[in-house]
Amino acid sequence: MRKSRSSENFSNKTALDKGGIDFIELEEIVRYSETDQMGVAHNKNYFEWFEIGRTEYCRQKNIPYKDIEAQGFYLVVVEAFCKYKKPLRYDQKFIIRVFLQSITPKKVEFTYELVTKEEKRMIASGYTIHIVTNSKAKTCSLPPHIINSLKGAQT
Amino acid sequence: MRKSRSSENFSNKTALDKGGIDFIELEEIVRYSETDQMGVAHNKNYFEWFEIGRTEYCRQKNIPYKDIEAQGFYLVVVEAFCKYKKPLRYDQKFIIRVFLQSITPKKVEFTYELVTKEEKRMIASGYTIHIVTNSKAKTCSLPPHIINSLKGAQT
Amino acid sequence: MRKSRSSENFSNKTALDKGGIDFIELEEIVRYSETDQMGVAHNKNYFEWFEIGRTEYCRQKNIPYKDIEAQGFYLVVVEAFCKYKKPLRYDQKFIIRVFLQSITPKKVEFTYELVTKEEKRMIASGYTIHIVTNSKAKTCSLPPHIINSLKGAQT
Amino acid sequence: MRKSRSSENFSNKTALDKGGIDFIELEEIVRYSETDQMGVAHNKNYFEWFEIGRTEYCRQKNIPYKDIEAQGFYLVVVEAFCKYKKPLRYDQKFIIRVFLQSITPKKVEFTYELVTKEEKRMIASGYTIHIVTNSKAKTCSLPPHIINSLKGAQT
């Protein structure tokens, strides 16, 4: 029940259908060490690729994630989800798309799509939800200038 | 909407509330290399721990996962989800609980709970959904003897 | 020249030949995610196993590595070496042996052997060399009580 | 003895001193998940970066490593060494240099240097030694066309 409903909703739309929402893209390539004995990229690596995508999203919005941490704010992952559609193989290039799905001072959600380099066919999609904490792991609020930077693409 | 609803449902019940469903437990410990610069275990490792749990589940049901693959069946991950509640630190011991949530010849779902060793407080919970394929990545059906072995604890 | 000489010396003796040096042992098992598309454990994981071994060495000498860090001392890896002799496969159990090869206030060297669980056949061997730093990454000296604890087994 | 000698020899020369030997370079960046609680890249990742470098070396010599495997030849790591000189931090860009140190039909050695992006200061250096096997893990000989491709840059 639970999963099929959310999964359906989640996969019904591709990035380009989403209309209003802007996104960034970057290219990655599958490392040998990221394959497993099935001959394809192991499922845990997708969450690392999501994270690389977030890093690049922040950089392209002129607020590198390391600067966010340097200012004392941490985007701690509280939920992570991935739906795997097509396998990825060693040395295969692919595109990571990152969307800022929603942002409030206390909560940020990114969604992701991995697509093939040439035909942009869906490889995987997913999301991560983050709460905001300070360096002592206490929840706190993102200041407006960081929120505005991150939202930059959506204005 | 989507996530908050599914997440609520997902986290409302702990293993011991679930009544009918049997589960296996194993103990793990956080490796130094599994921490990140926040000083806690990185979010991708939880999916590795889920997998270690699955391996142990199959072993305790007398059908080691490597034997399932040796018989030509692969449980390919098509969805993975984790909800993170409390951080894990280097050298911390914790318990992984694994439940066979549902199984049909073509689809298997495991759910997981990570709890603290002493007080059994929830650290994280999640699930993985698997389809069954042969060695050429074609979907196929698990034979009854494997299904029955995996269900063993629920009879 | 260089490597063949050092490698020969390095591999000529097994732990049990080394006579005077005490060691600790722990058992590990290969995770699915640690295999690669060759079907064997990937070479980088051995360095993670060495580290798990160091953690266990310190614990058995009653000076857990996290306590060493809590006291402000870090054993930073400055050299790491591994010689691979036999492959490791998914779900295979094996033994990690850890030796405190040498220790001074500013430098610590551990050597390692991975051997099969049953026949104790050599799988891999290696070493790591560590310098001692404080929390600001400045080199410093280990206090005598830590050195003595770590040497415990050799007295 | 052993290590200090080999280490000295190993680190005395930078790539540019080596004169006759050609090399390839690629740029990488430290992922968040590659840091540990010391706040720097974990030692095991360097071996993954060496491997990424090898993949790129083969590609630039027009014999992609996946094609070498597709022709039935595997370059199995039998020794790996790394000397760490300066730490790497999250989001830091760096250069990987890869040298084909020596090649025979049965054995290949690569050496590596990681240097800072701007000033080309040494971060780490190391080597890997590989034997050649077929898909059944039996040692065999690389055919001349692969050797010649890999040596391409040195003619």
mmCIF file with all atom_site columns, C-alpha atoms in Angstrom, chain B:
data_model
loop_
_atom_site.group_PDB
_atom_site.id
_atom_site.type_symbol
_atom_site.label_atom_id
_atom_site.label_alt_id
_atom_site.label_comp_id
_atom_site.label_asym_id
_atom_site.label_entity_id
_atom_site.label_seq_id
_atom_site.pdbx_PDB_ins_code
_atom_site.Cartn_x
_atom_site.Cartn_y
_atom_site.Cartn_z
_atom_site.occupancy
_atom_site.B_iso_or_equiv
_atom_site.pdbx_formal_charge
_atom_site.auth_seq_id
_atom_site.auth_comp_id
_atom_site.auth_asym_id
_atom_site.auth_atom_id
_atom_site.pdbx_PDB_model_num
ATOM 1   C CA . MET B 1 1   ? 2.381  14.866  1.397   1.00 0.00 ? 1   MET B CA 1
ATOM 2   C CA . ARG B 1 2   ? 3.606  11.682  -0.140  1.00 0.00 ? 2   ARG B CA 1
ATOM 3   C CA . LYS B 1 3   ? 6.590  11.234  2.117   1.00 0.00 ? 3   LYS B CA 1
ATOM 4   C CA . SER B 1 4   ? 5.130  12.440  5.337   1.00 0.00 ? 4   SER B CA 1
ATOM 5   C CA . ARG B 1 5   ? 2.273  10.015  4.988   1.00 0.00 ? 5   ARG B CA 1
ATOM 6   C CA . SER B 1 6   ? 4.339  7.002   4.118   1.00 0.00 ? 6   SER B CA 1
ATOM 7   C CA . SER B 1 7   ? 6.930  7.911   6.696   1.00 0.00 ? 7   SER B CA 1
ATOM 8   C CA . GLU B 1 8   ? 4.385  8.145   9.453   1.00 0.00 ? 8   GLU B CA 1
ATOM 9   C CA . ASN B 1 9   ? 2.953  4.788   8.638   1.00 0.00 ? 9   ASN B CA 1
ATOM 10  C CA . PHE B 1 10  ? 6.380  3.397   8.389   1.00 0.00 ? 10  PHE B CA 1
ATOM 11  C CA . SER B 1 11  ? 7.606  4.521   11.750  1.00 0.00 ? 11  SER B CA 1
ATOM 12  C CA . ASN B 1 12  ? 4.508  4.054   13.841  1.00 0.00 ? 12  ASN B CA 1
ATOM 13  C CA . LYS B 1 13  ? 5.247  0.513   14.803  1.00 0.00 ? 13  LYS B CA 1
ATOM 14  C CA . THR B 1 14  ? 8.358  -1.065  16.140  1.00 0.00 ? 14  THR B CA 1
ATOM 15  C CA . ALA B 1 15  ? 9.206  -4.652  15.519  1.00 0.00 ? 15  ALA B CA 1
ATOM 16  C CA . LEU B 1 16  ? 7.854  -5.842  18.762  1.00 0.00 ? 16  LEU B CA 1
ATOM 17  C CA . ASP B 1 17  ? 4.494  -4.255  18.050  1.00 0.00 ? 17  ASP B CA 1
ATOM 18  C CA . LYS B 1 18  ? 4.180  -6.099  14.804  1.00 0.00 ? 18  LYS B CA 1
ATOM 19  C CA . GLY B 1 19  ? 3.050  -9.200  16.530  1.00 0.00 ? 19  GLY B CA 1
ATOM 20  C CA . GLY B 1 20  ? 2.877  -11.930 14.005  1.00 0.00 ? 20  GLY B CA 1
ATOM 21  C CA . ILE B 1 21  ? 6.080  -11.245 12.148  1.00 0.00 ? 21  ILE B CA 1
ATOM 22  C CA . ASP B 1 22  ? 9.237  -13.022 13.172  1.00 0.00 ? 22  ASP B CA 1
ATOM 23  C CA . PHE B 1 23  ? 12.630 -11.424 12.740  1.00 0.00 ? 23  PHE B CA 1
ATOM 24  C CA . ILE B 1 24  ? 16.330 -12.099 13.085  1.00 0.00 ? 24  ILE B CA 1
ATOM 25  C CA . GLU B 1 25  ? 18.868 -9.906  14.834  1.00 0.00 ? 25  GLU B CA 1
ATOM 26  C CA . LEU B 1 26  ? 22.571 -9.419  14.479  1.00 0.00 ? 26  LEU B CA 1
ATOM 27  C CA . GLU B 1 27  ? 25.053 -7.105  16.096  1.00 0.00 ? 27  GLU B CA 1
ATOM 28  C CA . GLU B 1 28  ? 27.297 -4.730  14.170  1.00 0.00 ? 28  GLU B CA 1
ATOM 29  C CA . ILE B 1 29  ? 29.785 -2.027  15.055  1.00 0.00 ? 29  ILE B CA 1
ATOM 30  C CA . VAL B 1 30  ? 30.582 1.270   13.315  1.00 0.00 ? 30  VAL B CA 1
ATOM 31  C CA . ARG B 1 31  ? 33.913 1.260   11.453  1.00 0.00 ? 31  ARG B CA 1
ATOM 32  C CA . TYR B 1 32  ? 36.140 4.344   11.485  1.00 0.00 ? 32  TYR B CA 1
ATOM 33  C CA . SER B 1 33  ? 35.924 4.562   7.709   1.00 0.00 ? 33  SER B CA 1
ATOM 34  C CA . GLU B 1 34  ? 32.135 4.635   7.963   1.00 0.00 ? 34  GLU B CA 1
ATOM 35  C CA . THR B 1 35  ? 32.163 7.986   9.767   1.00 0.00 ? 35  THR B CA 1
ATOM 36  C CA . ASP B 1 36  ? 32.268 11.280  7.913   1.00 0.00 ? 36  ASP B CA 1
ATOM 37  C CA . GLN B 1 37  ? 33.432 14.744  8.905   1.00 0.00 ? 37  GLN B CA 1
ATOM 38  C CA . MET B 1 38  ? 30.214 15.313  10.868  1.00 0.00 ? 38  MET B CA 1
ATOM 39  C CA . GLY B 1 39  ? 31.613 12.683  13.227  1.00 0.00 ? 39  GLY B CA 1
ATOM 40  C CA . VAL B 1 40  ? 28.788 10.197  12.658  1.00 0.00 ? 40  VAL B CA 1
ATOM 41  C CA . ALA B 1 41  ? 28.158 7.244   10.380  1.00 0.00 ? 41  ALA B CA 1
ATOM 42  C CA . HIS B 1 42  ? 27.461 8.374   6.826   1.00 0.00 ? 42  HIS B CA 1
ATOM 43  C CA . ASN B 1 43  ? 23.935 7.821   5.493   1.00 0.00 ? 43  ASN B CA 1
ATOM 44  C CA . LYS B 1 44  ? 24.976 5.417   2.725   1.00 0.00 ? 44  LYS B CA 1
ATOM 45  C CA . ASN B 1 45  ? 26.297 2.843   5.182   1.00 0.00 ? 45  ASN B CA 1
ATOM 46  C CA . TYR B 1 46  ? 22.831 2.048   6.475   1.00 0.00 ? 46  TYR B CA 1
ATOM 47  C CA . PHE B 1 47  ? 22.025 0.429   3.145   1.00 0.00 ? 47  PHE B CA 1
ATOM 48  C CA . GLU B 1 48  ? 25.136 -1.714  3.521   1.00 0.00 ? 48  GLU B CA 1
ATOM 49  C CA . TRP B 1 49  ? 23.963 -2.702  7.010   1.00 0.00 ? 49  TRP B CA 1
ATOM 50  C CA . PHE B 1 50  ? 20.532 -3.579  5.635   1.00 0.00 ? 50  PHE B CA 1
ATOM 51  C CA . GLU B 1 51  ? 22.304 -5.859  3.180   1.00 0.00 ? 51  GLU B CA 1
ATOM 52  C CA . ILE B 1 52  ? 24.436 -7.507  5.858   1.00 0.00 ? 52  ILE B CA 1
ATOM 53  C CA . GLY B 1 53  ? 21.166 -8.093  7.677   1.00 0.00 ? 53  GLY B CA 1
ATOM 54  C CA . ARG B 1 54  ? 19.579 -9.736  4.628   1.00 0.00 ? 54  ARG B CA 1
ATOM 55  C CA . THR B 1 55  ? 22.580 -12.014 4.274   1.00 0.00 ? 55  THR B CA 1
ATOM 56  C CA . GLU B 1 56  ? 22.222 -13.036 7.889   1.00 0.00 ? 56  GLU B CA 1
ATOM 57  C CA . TYR B 1 57  ? 18.462 -13.473 7.543   1.00 0.00 ? 57  TYR B CA 1
ATOM 58  C CA . CYS B 1 58  ? 18.937 -15.918 4.672   1.00 0.00 ? 58  CYS B CA 1
ATOM 59  C CA . ARG B 1 59  ? 21.652 -17.792 6.565   1.00 0.00 ? 59  ARG B CA 1
ATOM 60  C CA . GLN B 1 60  ? 19.482 -18.209 9.640   1.00 0.00 ? 60  GLN B CA 1
ATOM 61  C CA . LYS B 1 61  ? 16.697 -19.550 7.437   1.00 0.00 ? 61  LYS B CA 1
ATOM 62  C CA . ASN B 1 62  ? 19.134 -22.167 6.108   1.00 0.00 ? 62  ASN B CA 1
ATOM 63  C CA . ILE B 1 63  ? 19.216 -20.759 2.604   1.00 0.00 ? 63  ILE B CA 1
ATOM 64  C CA . PRO B 1 64  ? 22.415 -18.644 2.452   1.00 0.00 ? 64  PRO B CA 1
ATOM 65  C CA . TYR B 1 65  ? 22.092 -15.888 -0.132  1.00 0.00 ? 65  TYR B CA 1
ATOM 66  C CA . LYS B 1 66  ? 25.157 -17.137 -1.966  1.00 0.00 ? 66  LYS B CA 1
ATOM 67  C CA . ASP B 1 67  ? 23.336 -20.453 -2.439  1.00 0.00 ? 67  ASP B CA 1
ATOM 68  C CA . ILE B 1 68  ? 20.336 -18.603 -3.847  1.00 0.00 ? 68  ILE B CA 1
ATOM 69  C CA . GLU B 1 69  ? 22.652 -16.963 -6.394  1.00 0.00 ? 69  GLU B CA 1
ATOM 70  C CA . ALA B 1 70  ? 24.392 -20.300 -7.007  1.00 0.00 ? 70  ALA B CA 1
ATOM 71  C CA . GLN B 1 71  ? 20.975 -21.703 -7.958  1.00 0.00 ? 71  GLN B CA 1
ATOM 72  C CA . GLY B 1 72  ? 20.628 -18.896 -10.489 1.00 0.00 ? 72  GLY B CA 1
ATOM 73  C CA . PHE B 1 73  ? 18.367 -16.437 -8.669  1.00 0.00 ? 73  PHE B CA 1
ATOM 74  C CA . TYR B 1 74  ? 19.234 -12.838 -7.896  1.00 0.00 ? 74  TYR B CA 1
ATOM 75  C CA . LEU B 1 75  ? 17.306 -10.559 -5.555  1.00 0.00 ? 75  LEU B CA 1
ATOM 76  C CA . VAL B 1 76  ? 17.820 -7.247  -7.331  1.00 0.00 ? 76  VAL B CA 1
ATOM 77  C CA . VAL B 1 77  ? 17.085 -4.116  -5.297  1.00 0.00 ? 77  VAL B CA 1
ATOM 78  C CA . VAL B 1 78  ? 14.421 -1.970  -6.986  1.00 0.00 ? 78  VAL B CA 1
ATOM 79  C CA . GLU B 1 79  ? 13.609 0.319   -4.055  1.00 0.00 ? 79  GLU B CA 1
ATOM 80  C CA . ALA B 1 80  ? 15.475 1.286   -0.911  1.00 0.00 ? 80  ALA B CA 1
ATOM 81  C CA . PHE B 1 81  ? 14.374 3.586   1.875   1.00 0.00 ? 81  PHE B CA 1
ATOM 82  C CA . CYS B 1 82  ? 15.847 4.643   5.191   1.00 0.00 ? 82  CYS B CA 1
ATOM 83  C CA . LYS B 1 83  ? 14.563 6.919   7.931   1.00 0.00 ? 83  LYS B CA 1
ATOM 84  C CA . TYR B 1 84  ? 17.351 8.144   10.235  1.00 0.00 ? 84  TYR B CA 1
ATOM 85  C CA . LYS B 1 85  ? 16.424 8.885   13.836  1.00 0.00 ? 85  LYS B CA 1
ATOM 86  C CA . LYS B 1 86  ? 19.562 8.927   15.943  1.00 0.00 ? 86  LYS B CA 1
ATOM 87  C CA . PRO B 1 87  ? 23.196 9.188   14.854  1.00 0.00 ? 87  PRO B CA 1
ATOM 88  C CA . LEU B 1 88  ? 25.684 6.349   15.149  1.00 0.00 ? 88  LEU B CA 1
ATOM 89  C CA . ARG B 1 89  ? 29.266 7.008   16.199  1.00 0.00 ? 89  ARG B CA 1
ATOM 90  C CA . TYR B 1 90  ? 32.605 5.289   15.618  1.00 0.00 ? 90  TYR B CA 1
ATOM 91  C CA . ASP B 1 91  ? 32.962 2.019   17.503  1.00 0.00 ? 91  ASP B CA 1
ATOM 92  C CA . GLN B 1 92  ? 29.331 2.062   18.634  1.00 0.00 ? 92  GLN B CA 1
ATOM 93  C CA . LYS B 1 93  ? 27.695 -1.358  18.727  1.00 0.00 ? 93  LYS B CA 1
ATOM 94  C CA . PHE B 1 94  ? 24.115 -1.653  17.519  1.00 0.00 ? 94  PHE B CA 1
ATOM 95  C CA . ILE B 1 95  ? 21.533 -4.264  16.573  1.00 0.00 ? 95  ILE B CA 1
ATOM 96  C CA . ILE B 1 96  ? 20.186 -4.857  13.061  1.00 0.00 ? 96  ILE B CA 1
ATOM 97  C CA . ARG B 1 97  ? 16.728 -6.441  12.940  1.00 0.00 ? 97  ARG B CA 1
ATOM 98  C CA . VAL B 1 98  ? 15.536 -7.915  9.661   1.00 0.00 ? 98  VAL B CA 1
ATOM 99  C CA . PHE B 1 99  ? 11.953 -8.853  8.794   1.00 0.00 ? 99  PHE B CA 1
ATOM 100 C CA . LEU B 1 100 ? 10.693 -10.677 5.731   1.00 0.00 ? 100 LEU B CA 1
ATOM 101 C CA . GLN B 1 101 ? 7.805  -8.287  5.150   1.00 0.00 ? 101 GLN B CA 1
ATOM 102 C CA . SER B 1 102 ? 6.340  -10.051 2.150   1.00 0.00 ? 102 SER B CA 1
ATOM 103 C CA . ILE B 1 103 ? 7.344  -12.586 -0.460  1.00 0.00 ? 103 ILE B CA 1
ATOM 104 C CA . THR B 1 104 ? 5.905  -13.760 -3.756  1.00 0.00 ? 104 THR B CA 1
ATOM 105 C CA . PRO B 1 105 ? 7.704  -15.691 -6.495  1.00 0.00 ? 105 PRO B CA 1
ATOM 106 C CA . LYS B 1 106 ? 8.581  -12.422 -8.233  1.00 0.00 ? 106 LYS B CA 1
ATOM 107 C CA . LYS B 1 107 ? 8.990  -9.923  -5.426  1.00 0.00 ? 107 LYS B CA 1
ATOM 108 C CA . VAL B 1 108 ? 10.470 -9.873  -1.949  1.00 0.00 ? 108 VAL B CA 1
ATOM 109 C CA . GLU B 1 109 ? 10.348 -7.109  0.622   1.00 0.00 ? 109 GLU B CA 1
ATOM 110 C CA . PHE B 1 110 ? 12.514 -6.838  3.694   1.00 0.00 ? 110 PHE B CA 1
ATOM 111 C CA . THR B 1 111 ? 12.109 -4.255  6.432   1.00 0.00 ? 111 THR B CA 1
ATOM 112 C CA . TYR B 1 112 ? 14.809 -3.295  8.893   1.00 0.00 ? 112 TYR B CA 1
ATOM 113 C CA . GLU B 1 113 ? 15.303 -1.662  12.240  1.00 0.00 ? 113 GLU B CA 1
ATOM 114 C CA . LEU B 1 114 ? 18.578 -0.515  13.726  1.00 0.00 ? 114 LEU B CA 1
ATOM 115 C CA . VAL B 1 115 ? 18.344 -0.194  17.507  1.00 0.00 ? 115 VAL B CA 1
ATOM 116 C CA . THR B 1 116 ? 20.815 0.606   20.263  1.00 0.00 ? 116 THR B CA 1
ATOM 117 C CA . LYS B 1 117 ? 22.434 -2.384  21.870  1.00 0.00 ? 117 LYS B CA 1
ATOM 118 C CA . GLU B 1 118 ? 21.429 -1.749  25.448  1.00 0.00 ? 118 GLU B CA 1
ATOM 119 C CA . GLU B 1 119 ? 18.089 0.020   25.510  1.00 0.00 ? 119 GLU B CA 1
ATOM 120 C CA . LYS B 1 120 ? 16.880 -1.022  22.071  1.00 0.00 ? 120 LYS B CA 1
ATOM 121 C CA . ARG B 1 121 ? 16.119 2.589   21.142  1.00 0.00 ? 121 ARG B CA 1
ATOM 122 C CA . MET B 1 122 ? 15.378 3.165   17.486  1.00 0.00 ? 122 MET B CA 1
ATOM 123 C CA . ILE B 1 123 ? 18.344 4.441   15.441  1.00 0.00 ? 123 ILE B CA 1
ATOM 124 C CA . ALA B 1 124 ? 16.930 3.968   11.947  1.00 0.00 ? 124 ALA B CA 1
ATOM 125 C CA . SER B 1 125 ? 14.357 1.975   10.046  1.00 0.00 ? 125 SER B CA 1
ATOM 126 C CA . GLY B 1 126 ? 13.842 1.206   6.398   1.00 0.00 ? 126 GLY B CA 1
ATOM 127 C CA . TYR B 1 127 ? 12.972 -1.266  3.718   1.00 0.00 ? 127 TYR B CA 1
ATOM 128 C CA . THR B 1 128 ? 14.218 -2.725  0.467   1.00 0.00 ? 128 THR B CA 1
ATOM 129 C CA . ILE B 1 129 ? 12.102 -4.201  -2.323  1.00 0.00 ? 129 ILE B CA 1
ATOM 130 C CA . HIS B 1 130 ? 13.639 -6.810  -4.612  1.00 0.00 ? 130 HIS B CA 1
ATOM 131 C CA . ILE B 1 131 ? 12.608 -8.385  -7.856  1.00 0.00 ? 131 ILE B CA 1
ATOM 132 C CA . VAL B 1 132 ? 13.818 -11.822 -8.842  1.00 0.00 ? 132 VAL B CA 1
ATOM 133 C CA . THR B 1 133 ? 16.014 -12.233 -11.906 1.00 0.00 ? 133 THR B CA 1
ATOM 134 C CA . ASN B 1 134 ? 18.170 -14.943 -13.440 1.00 0.00 ? 134 ASN B CA 1
ATOM 135 C CA . SER B 1 135 ? 21.863 -14.553 -14.154 1.00 0.00 ? 135 SER B CA 1
ATOM 136 C CA . LYS B 1 136 ? 21.060 -12.762 -17.412 1.00 0.00 ? 136 LYS B CA 1
ATOM 137 C CA . ALA B 1 137 ? 19.041 -10.109 -15.556 1.00 0.00 ? 137 ALA B CA 1
ATOM 138 C CA . LYS B 1 138 ? 15.705 -11.436 -16.875 1.00 0.00 ? 138 LYS B CA 1
ATOM 139 C CA . THR B 1 139 ? 12.880 -11.450 -14.362 1.00 0.00 ? 139 THR B CA 1
ATOM 140 C CA . CYS B 1 140 ? 11.896 -14.915 -13.239 1.00 0.00 ? 140 CYS B CA 1
ATOM 141 C CA . SER B 1 141 ? 10.186 -16.698 -10.342 1.00 0.00 ? 141 SER B CA 1
ATOM 142 C CA . LEU B 1 142 ? 11.665 -18.016 -7.142  1.00 0.00 ? 142 LEU B CA 1
ATOM 143 C CA . PRO B 1 143 ? 11.030 -21.765 -6.790  1.00 0.00 ? 143 PRO B CA 1
ATOM 144 C CA . PRO B 1 144 ? 8.843  -22.888 -3.870  1.00 0.00 ? 144 PRO B CA 1
ATOM 145 C CA . HIS B 1 145 ? 11.707 -24.417 -1.870  1.00 0.00 ? 145 HIS B CA 1
ATOM 146 C CA . ILE B 1 146 ? 13.481 -21.056 -1.658  1.00 0.00 ? 146 ILE B CA 1
ATOM 147 C CA . ILE B 1 147 ? 10.273 -19.218 -0.795  1.00 0.00 ? 147 ILE B CA 1
ATOM 148 C CA . ASN B 1 148 ? 9.472  -21.747 1.893   1.00 0.00 ? 148 ASN B CA 1
ATOM 149 C CA . SER B 1 149 ? 12.943 -21.555 3.363   1.00 0.00 ? 149 SER B CA 1
ATOM 150 C CA . LEU B 1 150 ? 12.818 -17.769 3.511   1.00 0.00 ? 150 LEU B CA 1
ATOM 151 C CA . LYS B 1 151 ? 9.356  -17.862 5.076   1.00 0.00 ? 151 LYS B CA 1
ATOM 152 C CA . GLY B 1 152 ? 10.483 -20.465 7.550   1.00 0.00 ? 152 GLY B CA 1
ATOM 153 C CA . ALA B 1 153 ? 10.191 -18.291 10.587  1.00 0.00 ? 153 ALA B CA 1
ATOM 154 C CA . GLN B 1 154 ? 6.672  -17.187 9.835   1.00 0.00 ? 154 GLN B CA 1
ATOM 155 C CA . THR B 1 155 ? 4.982  -20.550 9.786   1.00 0.00 ? 155 THR B CA 1
#
